[in-house]
Coordinates of C-alpha atoms in Angstrom, one line a residue:
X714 CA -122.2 -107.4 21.1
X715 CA -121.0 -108.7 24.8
X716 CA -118.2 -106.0 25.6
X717 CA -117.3 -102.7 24.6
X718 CA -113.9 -101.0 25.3
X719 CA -114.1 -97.2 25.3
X720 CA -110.7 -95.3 25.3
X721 CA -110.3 -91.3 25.2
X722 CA -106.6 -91.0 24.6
X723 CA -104.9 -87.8 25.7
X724 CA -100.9 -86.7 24.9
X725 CA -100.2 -88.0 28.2
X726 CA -103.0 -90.0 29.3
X727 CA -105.6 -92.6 28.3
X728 CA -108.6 -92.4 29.7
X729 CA -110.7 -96.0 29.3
X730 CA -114.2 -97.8 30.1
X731 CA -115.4 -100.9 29.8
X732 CA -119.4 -101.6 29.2
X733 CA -121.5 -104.7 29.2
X734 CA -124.1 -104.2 26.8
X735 CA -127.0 -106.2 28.5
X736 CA -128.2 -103.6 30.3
X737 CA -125.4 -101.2 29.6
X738 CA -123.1 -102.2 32.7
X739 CA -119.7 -100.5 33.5
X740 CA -117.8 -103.2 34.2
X741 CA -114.9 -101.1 34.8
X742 CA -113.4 -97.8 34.2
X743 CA -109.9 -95.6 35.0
X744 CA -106.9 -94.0 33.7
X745 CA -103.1 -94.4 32.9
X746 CA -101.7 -90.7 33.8
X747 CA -98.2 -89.3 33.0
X748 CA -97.5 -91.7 30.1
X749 CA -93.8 -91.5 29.0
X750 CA -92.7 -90.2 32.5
X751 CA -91.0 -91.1 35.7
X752 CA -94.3 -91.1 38.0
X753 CA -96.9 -92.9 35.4
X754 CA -99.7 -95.0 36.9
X755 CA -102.5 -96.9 36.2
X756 CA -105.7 -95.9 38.3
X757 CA -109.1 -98.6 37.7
X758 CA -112.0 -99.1 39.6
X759 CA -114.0 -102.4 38.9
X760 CA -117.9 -102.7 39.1
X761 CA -118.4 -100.1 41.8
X762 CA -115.6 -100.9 43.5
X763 CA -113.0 -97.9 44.6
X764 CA -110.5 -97.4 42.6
X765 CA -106.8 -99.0 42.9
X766 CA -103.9 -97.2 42.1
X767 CA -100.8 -99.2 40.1
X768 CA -97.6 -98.2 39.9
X769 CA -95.8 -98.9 36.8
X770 CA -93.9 -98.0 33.6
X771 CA -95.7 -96.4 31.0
X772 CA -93.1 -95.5 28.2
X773 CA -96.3 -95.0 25.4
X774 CA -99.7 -95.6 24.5
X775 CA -99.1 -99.4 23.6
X776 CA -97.6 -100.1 26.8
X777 CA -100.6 -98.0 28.9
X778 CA -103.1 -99.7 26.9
X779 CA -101.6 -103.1 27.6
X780 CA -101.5 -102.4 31.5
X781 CA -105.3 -101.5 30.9
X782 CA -105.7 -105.0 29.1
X783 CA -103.9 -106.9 32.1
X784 CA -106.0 -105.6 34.6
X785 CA -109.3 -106.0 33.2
X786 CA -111.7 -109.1 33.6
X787 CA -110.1 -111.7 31.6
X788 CA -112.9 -114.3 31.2
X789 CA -114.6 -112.4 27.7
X790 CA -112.8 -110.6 24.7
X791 CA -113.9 -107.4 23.8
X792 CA -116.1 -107.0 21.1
X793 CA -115.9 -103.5 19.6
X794 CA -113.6 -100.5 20.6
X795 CA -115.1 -97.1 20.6
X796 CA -113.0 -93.6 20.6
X797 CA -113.4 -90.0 21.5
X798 CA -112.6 -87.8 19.0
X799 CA -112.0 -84.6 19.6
X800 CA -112.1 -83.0 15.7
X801 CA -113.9 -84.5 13.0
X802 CA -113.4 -81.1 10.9
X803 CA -116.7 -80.7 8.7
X804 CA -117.0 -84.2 6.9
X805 CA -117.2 -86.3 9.9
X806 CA -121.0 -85.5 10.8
X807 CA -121.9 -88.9 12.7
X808 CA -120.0 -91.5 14.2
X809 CA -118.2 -93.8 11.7
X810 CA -116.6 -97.2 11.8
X811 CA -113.0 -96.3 11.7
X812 CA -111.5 -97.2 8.0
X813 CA -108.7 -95.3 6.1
X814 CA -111.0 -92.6 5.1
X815 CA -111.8 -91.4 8.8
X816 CA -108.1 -91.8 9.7
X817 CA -107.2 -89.0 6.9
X818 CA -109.6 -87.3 8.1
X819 CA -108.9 -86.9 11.9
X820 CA -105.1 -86.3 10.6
X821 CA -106.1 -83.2 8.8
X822 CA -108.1 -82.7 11.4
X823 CA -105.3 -82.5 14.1
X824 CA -104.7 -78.8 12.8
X825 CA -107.5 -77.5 14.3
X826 CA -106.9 -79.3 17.4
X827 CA -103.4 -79.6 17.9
X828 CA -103.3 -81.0 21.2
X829 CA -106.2 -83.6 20.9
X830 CA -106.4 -85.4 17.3
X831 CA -102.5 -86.8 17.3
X832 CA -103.1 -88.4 20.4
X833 CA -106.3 -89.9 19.8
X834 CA -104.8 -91.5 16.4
X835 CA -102.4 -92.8 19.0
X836 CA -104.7 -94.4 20.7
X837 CA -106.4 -95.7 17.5
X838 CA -103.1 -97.0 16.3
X839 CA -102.5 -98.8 20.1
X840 CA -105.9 -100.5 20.1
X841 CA -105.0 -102.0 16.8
X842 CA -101.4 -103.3 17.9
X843 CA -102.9 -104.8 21.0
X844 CA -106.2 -106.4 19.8
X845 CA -105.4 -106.9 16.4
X846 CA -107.6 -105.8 12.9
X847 CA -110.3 -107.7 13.1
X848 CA -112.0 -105.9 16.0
X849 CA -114.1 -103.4 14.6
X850 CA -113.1 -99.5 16.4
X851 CA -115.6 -96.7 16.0
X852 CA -114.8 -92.9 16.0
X853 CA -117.4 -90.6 18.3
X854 CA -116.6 -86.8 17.5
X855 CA -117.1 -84.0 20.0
X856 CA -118.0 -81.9 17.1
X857 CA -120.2 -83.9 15.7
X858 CA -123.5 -82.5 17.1
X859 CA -122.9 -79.3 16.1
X860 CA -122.6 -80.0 12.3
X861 CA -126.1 -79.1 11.9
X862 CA -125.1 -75.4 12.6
X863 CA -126.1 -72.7 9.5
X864 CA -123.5 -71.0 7.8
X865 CA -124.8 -67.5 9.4
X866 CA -124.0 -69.3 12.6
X867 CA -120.5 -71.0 12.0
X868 CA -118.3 -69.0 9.9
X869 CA -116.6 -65.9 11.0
X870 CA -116.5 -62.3 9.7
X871 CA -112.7 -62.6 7.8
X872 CA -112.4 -63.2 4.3
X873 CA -114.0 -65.8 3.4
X874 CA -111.2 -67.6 1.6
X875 CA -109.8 -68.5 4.8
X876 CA -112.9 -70.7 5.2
X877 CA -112.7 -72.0 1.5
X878 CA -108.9 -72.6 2.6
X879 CA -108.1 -73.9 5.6
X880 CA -111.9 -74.3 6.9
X881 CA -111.7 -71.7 9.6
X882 CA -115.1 -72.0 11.1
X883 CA -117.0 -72.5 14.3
X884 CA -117.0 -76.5 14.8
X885 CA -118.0 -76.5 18.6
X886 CA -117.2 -79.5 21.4
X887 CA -119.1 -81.2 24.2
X888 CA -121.0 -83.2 21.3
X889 CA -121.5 -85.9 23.2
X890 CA -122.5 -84.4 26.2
X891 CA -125.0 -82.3 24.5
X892 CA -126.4 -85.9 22.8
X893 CA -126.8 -87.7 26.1
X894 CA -128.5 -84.6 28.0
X895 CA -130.9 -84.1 25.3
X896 CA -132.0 -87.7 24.9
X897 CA -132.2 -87.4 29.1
X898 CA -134.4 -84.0 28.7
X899 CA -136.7 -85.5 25.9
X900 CA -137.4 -88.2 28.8
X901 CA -138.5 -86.2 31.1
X902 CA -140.1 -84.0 29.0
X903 CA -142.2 -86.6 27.5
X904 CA -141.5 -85.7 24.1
X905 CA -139.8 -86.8 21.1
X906 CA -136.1 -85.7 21.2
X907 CA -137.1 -83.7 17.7
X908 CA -139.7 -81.9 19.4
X909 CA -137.1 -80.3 22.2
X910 CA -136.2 -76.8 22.1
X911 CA -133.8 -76.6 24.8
X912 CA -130.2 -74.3 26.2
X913 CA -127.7 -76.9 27.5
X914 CA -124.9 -75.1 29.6
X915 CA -122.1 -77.8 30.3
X916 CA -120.1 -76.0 33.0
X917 CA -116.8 -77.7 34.0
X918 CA -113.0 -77.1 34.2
X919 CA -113.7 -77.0 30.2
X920 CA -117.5 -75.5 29.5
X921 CA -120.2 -74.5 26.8
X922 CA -123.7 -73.6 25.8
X923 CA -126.0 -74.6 23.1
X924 CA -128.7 -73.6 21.8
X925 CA -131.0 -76.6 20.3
X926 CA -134.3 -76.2 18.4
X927 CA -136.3 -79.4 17.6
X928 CA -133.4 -81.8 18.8
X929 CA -130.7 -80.1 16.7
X930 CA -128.0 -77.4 17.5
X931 CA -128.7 -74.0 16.3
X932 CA -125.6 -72.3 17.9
X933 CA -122.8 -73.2 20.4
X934 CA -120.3 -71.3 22.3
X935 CA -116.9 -73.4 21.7
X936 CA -115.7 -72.9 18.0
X937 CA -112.3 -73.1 15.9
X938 CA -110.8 -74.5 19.5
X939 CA -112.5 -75.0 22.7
X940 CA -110.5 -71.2 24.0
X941 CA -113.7 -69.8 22.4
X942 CA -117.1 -68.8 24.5
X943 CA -117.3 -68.9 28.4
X944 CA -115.0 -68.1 31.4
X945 CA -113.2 -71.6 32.1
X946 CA -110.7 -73.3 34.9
X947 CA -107.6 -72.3 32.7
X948 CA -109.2 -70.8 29.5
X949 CA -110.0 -67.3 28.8
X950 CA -112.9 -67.8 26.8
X951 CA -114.0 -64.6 24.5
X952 CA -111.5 -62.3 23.7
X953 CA -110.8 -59.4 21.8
X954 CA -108.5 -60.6 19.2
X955 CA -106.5 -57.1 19.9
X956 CA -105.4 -59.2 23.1
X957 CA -103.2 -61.2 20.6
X958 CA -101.3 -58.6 18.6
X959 CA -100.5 -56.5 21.6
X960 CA -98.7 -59.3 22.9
X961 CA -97.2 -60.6 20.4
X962 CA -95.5 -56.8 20.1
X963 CA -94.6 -56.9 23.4
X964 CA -92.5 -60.4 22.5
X965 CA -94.2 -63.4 23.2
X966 CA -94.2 -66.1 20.8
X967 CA -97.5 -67.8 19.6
X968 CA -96.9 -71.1 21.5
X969 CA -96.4 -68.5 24.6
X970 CA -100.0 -66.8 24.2
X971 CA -101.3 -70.0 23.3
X972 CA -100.2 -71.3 26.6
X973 CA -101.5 -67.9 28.3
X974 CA -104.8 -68.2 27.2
X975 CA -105.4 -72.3 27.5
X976 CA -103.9 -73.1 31.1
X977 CA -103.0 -69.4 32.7
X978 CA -106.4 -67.5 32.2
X979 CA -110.0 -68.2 33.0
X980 CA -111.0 -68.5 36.5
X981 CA -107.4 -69.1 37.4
X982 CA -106.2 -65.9 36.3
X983 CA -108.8 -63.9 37.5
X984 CA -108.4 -65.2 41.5
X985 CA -104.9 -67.3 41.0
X986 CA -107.4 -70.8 41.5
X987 CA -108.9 -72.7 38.8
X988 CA -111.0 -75.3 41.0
X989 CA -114.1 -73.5 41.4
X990 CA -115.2 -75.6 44.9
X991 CA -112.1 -73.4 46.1
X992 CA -113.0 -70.6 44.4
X993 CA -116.8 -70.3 46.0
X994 CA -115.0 -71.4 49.1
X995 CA -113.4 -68.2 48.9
X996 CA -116.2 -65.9 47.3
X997 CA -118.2 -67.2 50.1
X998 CA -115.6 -66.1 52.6
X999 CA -115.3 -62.5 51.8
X1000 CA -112.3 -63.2 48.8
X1001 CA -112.7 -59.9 46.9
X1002 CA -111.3 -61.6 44.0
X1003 CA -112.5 -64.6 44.5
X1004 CA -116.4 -62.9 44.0
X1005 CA -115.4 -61.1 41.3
X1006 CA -113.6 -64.2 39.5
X1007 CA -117.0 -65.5 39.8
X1008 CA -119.0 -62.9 38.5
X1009 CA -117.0 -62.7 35.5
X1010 CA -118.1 -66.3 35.0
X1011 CA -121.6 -66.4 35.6
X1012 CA -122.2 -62.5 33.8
X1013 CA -120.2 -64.5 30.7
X1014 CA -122.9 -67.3 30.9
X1015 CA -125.7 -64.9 31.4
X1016 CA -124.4 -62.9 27.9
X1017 CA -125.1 -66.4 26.1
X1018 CA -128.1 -67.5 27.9
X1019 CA -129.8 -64.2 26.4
X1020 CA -128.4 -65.1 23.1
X1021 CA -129.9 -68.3 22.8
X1022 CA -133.2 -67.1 24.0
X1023 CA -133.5 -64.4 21.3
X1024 CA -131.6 -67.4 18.9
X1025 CA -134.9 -69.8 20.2
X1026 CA -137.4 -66.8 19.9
X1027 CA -138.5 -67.3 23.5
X1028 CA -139.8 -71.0 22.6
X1029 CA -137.1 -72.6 25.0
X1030 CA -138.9 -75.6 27.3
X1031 CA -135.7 -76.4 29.2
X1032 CA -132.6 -74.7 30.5
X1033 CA -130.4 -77.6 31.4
X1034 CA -127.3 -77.7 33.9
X1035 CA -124.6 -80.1 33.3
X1036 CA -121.2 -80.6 33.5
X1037 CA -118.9 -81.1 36.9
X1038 CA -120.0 -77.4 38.3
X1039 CA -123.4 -77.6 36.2
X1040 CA -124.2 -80.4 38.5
X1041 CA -122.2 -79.4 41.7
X1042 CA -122.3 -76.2 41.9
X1043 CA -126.1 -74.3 43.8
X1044 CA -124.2 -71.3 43.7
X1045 CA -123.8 -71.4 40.2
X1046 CA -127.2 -72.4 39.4
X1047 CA -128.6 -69.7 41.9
X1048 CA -126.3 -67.1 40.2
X1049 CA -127.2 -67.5 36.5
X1050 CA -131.2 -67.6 36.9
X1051 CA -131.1 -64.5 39.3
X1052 CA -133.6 -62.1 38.4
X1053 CA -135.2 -63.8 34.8
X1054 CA -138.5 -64.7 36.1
X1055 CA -139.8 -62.1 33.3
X1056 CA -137.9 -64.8 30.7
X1057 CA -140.0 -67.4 32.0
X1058 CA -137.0 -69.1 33.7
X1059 CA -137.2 -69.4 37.8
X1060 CA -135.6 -71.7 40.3
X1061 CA -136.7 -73.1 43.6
X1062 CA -133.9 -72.2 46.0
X1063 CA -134.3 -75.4 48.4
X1064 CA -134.2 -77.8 45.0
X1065 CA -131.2 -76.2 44.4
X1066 CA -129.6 -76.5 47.8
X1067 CA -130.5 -80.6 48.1
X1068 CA -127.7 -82.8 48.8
X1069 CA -125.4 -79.5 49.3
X1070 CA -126.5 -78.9 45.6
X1071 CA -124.9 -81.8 44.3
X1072 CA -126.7 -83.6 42.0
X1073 CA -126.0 -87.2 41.4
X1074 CA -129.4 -88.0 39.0
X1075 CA -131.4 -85.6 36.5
X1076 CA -134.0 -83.4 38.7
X1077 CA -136.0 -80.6 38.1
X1078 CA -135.2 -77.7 39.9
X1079 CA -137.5 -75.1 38.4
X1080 CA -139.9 -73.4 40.9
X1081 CA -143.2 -74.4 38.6
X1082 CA -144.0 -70.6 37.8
X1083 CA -141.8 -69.8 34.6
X1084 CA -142.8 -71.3 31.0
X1085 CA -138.8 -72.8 30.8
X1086 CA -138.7 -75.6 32.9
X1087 CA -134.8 -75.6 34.7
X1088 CA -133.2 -79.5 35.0
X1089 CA -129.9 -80.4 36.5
X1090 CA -129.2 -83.7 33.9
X1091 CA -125.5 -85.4 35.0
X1092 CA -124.2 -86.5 31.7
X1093 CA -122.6 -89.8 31.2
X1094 CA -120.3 -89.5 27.9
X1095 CA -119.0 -92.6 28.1
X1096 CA -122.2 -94.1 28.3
X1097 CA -123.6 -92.1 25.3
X1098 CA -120.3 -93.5 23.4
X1099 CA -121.0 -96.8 24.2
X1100 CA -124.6 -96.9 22.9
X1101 CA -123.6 -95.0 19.4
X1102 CA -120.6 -97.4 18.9
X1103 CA -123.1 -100.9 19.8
X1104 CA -125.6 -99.0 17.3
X1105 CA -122.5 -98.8 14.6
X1106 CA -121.2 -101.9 14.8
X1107 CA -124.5 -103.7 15.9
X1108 CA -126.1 -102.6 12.2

């Protein structure tokens, strides 16, 4: 394989990369936003080249992903398509060379994820359109890597025909992510990935933990949905489903709460901002509820980080950072490890602080003392996509 096209296609956007394989180049990378509206636009950078906004009509995912085609390097065909998949449900455990079987199965998937699945068979159906059936597409799930979860682990306390039902269960997200960091932590480890026992926290505008003994997930902090687990941008993470009922009897619909919960809450409802460089902006000024916004977040990633210790019986070699504030953010970092020396897990404060604590390449920024060595690892989905779609279609 020469040239891989990777597309992550959202209800309103299509998000696209395109990789050499000989020594995994990205040749070039963007996004069509605002599909089907007045203000649509094409953004793509090529090689490392800034990015160059276009202009233009994009009435549906056929006509974004033909405005991708237009502007990419002409002079080789692509070979293979690979997609993100939000929801695989339970019986797509691995990436899969997309057939009739695995569309069924992300369209009964699209119940659980509502919001995701439909568009991404959207894209599925636009790659076909434009590069006809003979090149091979491959389905990457987010949910994927957590399909090695035990039952004590996944399913939830309510009767247990709902599960036998309509599979209402703990899936988890961030697969990818969790793949590529892991593979990145064996590295530096110097072990095989098998042999890692390791707590991945992926902190972004969306964000997770895992917990991963001898290179598979034991327990994750995303489940049905991605609403579950931490304090995000716009999500409320845990909540006590009492939250639900009392407003529902106070009159809002479910598509209202739904909203509520998924782009009014998190950090954004707590302080009224959901970027958190302008949140520690203001935490760091004095904000009252700016520091409080972020104590919420970091005591809710705290709660897990001790749960996946006692999940890991103490035998944890890495705590990894990742994940837009995971690798951004010193303040987070500094937050979280506070005070849990006596768990074997310390950081040095100036490793933190380098670069204004940004973190552009995976660095250790333990202080040497603890047993649980501390990494910041950027992930590279895309990248991780590419590879499991070349290994697919290579074999």
């Amino acid at each position: 394989l020469i040239l891989l096209l990777l597309l992550n296609s959202g209800s309103s956007s299509l998000k696209f990369a395109l990789f050499r394989t000989q020594g995994w180049v990205r040749v070039a990378h963007g996004i069509c936003e605002a599909i089907g509206s007045p203000g649509s636009e094409l953004r793509v950078a090529l090689g490392g080249e800034r990015a160059v906004r276009h202009q233009q009509a994009l009435h549906d995912h056929p006509a974004a992903l033909q405005a991708v085609l237009s502007v990419l390097p002409a002079s080789e065909p692509v070979d293979a398509v690979g997609h993100r998949i939000v929801h695989g449900g339970e019986s797509m455990t691995s990436p899969r060379l997309i057939d009739s079987q695995v569309l069924v199965a992300v369209h009964k998937a699209s119940a659980l994820a509502r919001l995701h699945n439909p568009a991404n068979l959207q894209g599925i159906a636009a790659a076909r359109e434009a590069l006809g059936a003979s090149i091979p597409q491959v389905a990457v799930f987010d949910t994927a890597f957590h399909q090695t979860l035990s039952p004590d682990a996944f399913l939830y306390a309510v009767p247990h025909e709902l599960y036998q039902r309509h599979r209402i269960r703990k899936y988890g997200f961030h697969g990818t992510s969790y793949l590529f960091v892991l593979q990145q932590v064996a590295r530096l480890l110097g072990k095989p990935v098998e042999e890692v026992n390791m707590i991945a926290a992926h902190i972004g505008s969306g964000a997770s933990m895992a917990a991963i003994r001898a290179g598979r997930c034991i327990d994750t902090s995303m489940g049905l949905t991605p609403l579950e687990g931490l304090v995000m941008g716009t999500r409320s993470g845990d909540l006590d489903p009492g939250v639900y009922a009392l407003l529902a009897e106070q009159g809002m619909t479910t598509p209202e709460i739904t909203e509520l919960l998924n782009t009014r809450s998190g950090l954004l409802g707590l302080c009224g901002e959901s970027d958190n460089r302008v949140v520690e902006e203001r935490a760091a000024a004095g904000d009252p509820r700016a520091v409080l916004a972020k104590q919420v977040q970091v005591r809710r990633i705290r709660k897990y980080l001790g749960a996946y210790l006692v999940a890991l019986e103490g035998e944890v070699d890495a705590l990894v950072f990742t994940g837009g504030i995971g690798e951004n953010s010193a303040m987070t970092r500094q937050m979280v490890c506070r005070g849990l020396s006596g768990f074997g897990v310390g950081i040095d404060d100036a490793k933190n602080g380098l670069n204004g604590g940004q973190m552009k390449e995976a660095v250790s920024i333990g202080d040497g003392a603890g047993t649980t060595e501390v990494f910041v690892v950027p992930t590279d989905e895309e990248l991780c996509i590419a590879q499991q779609v070349e290994a697919i279609v290579g074999s």
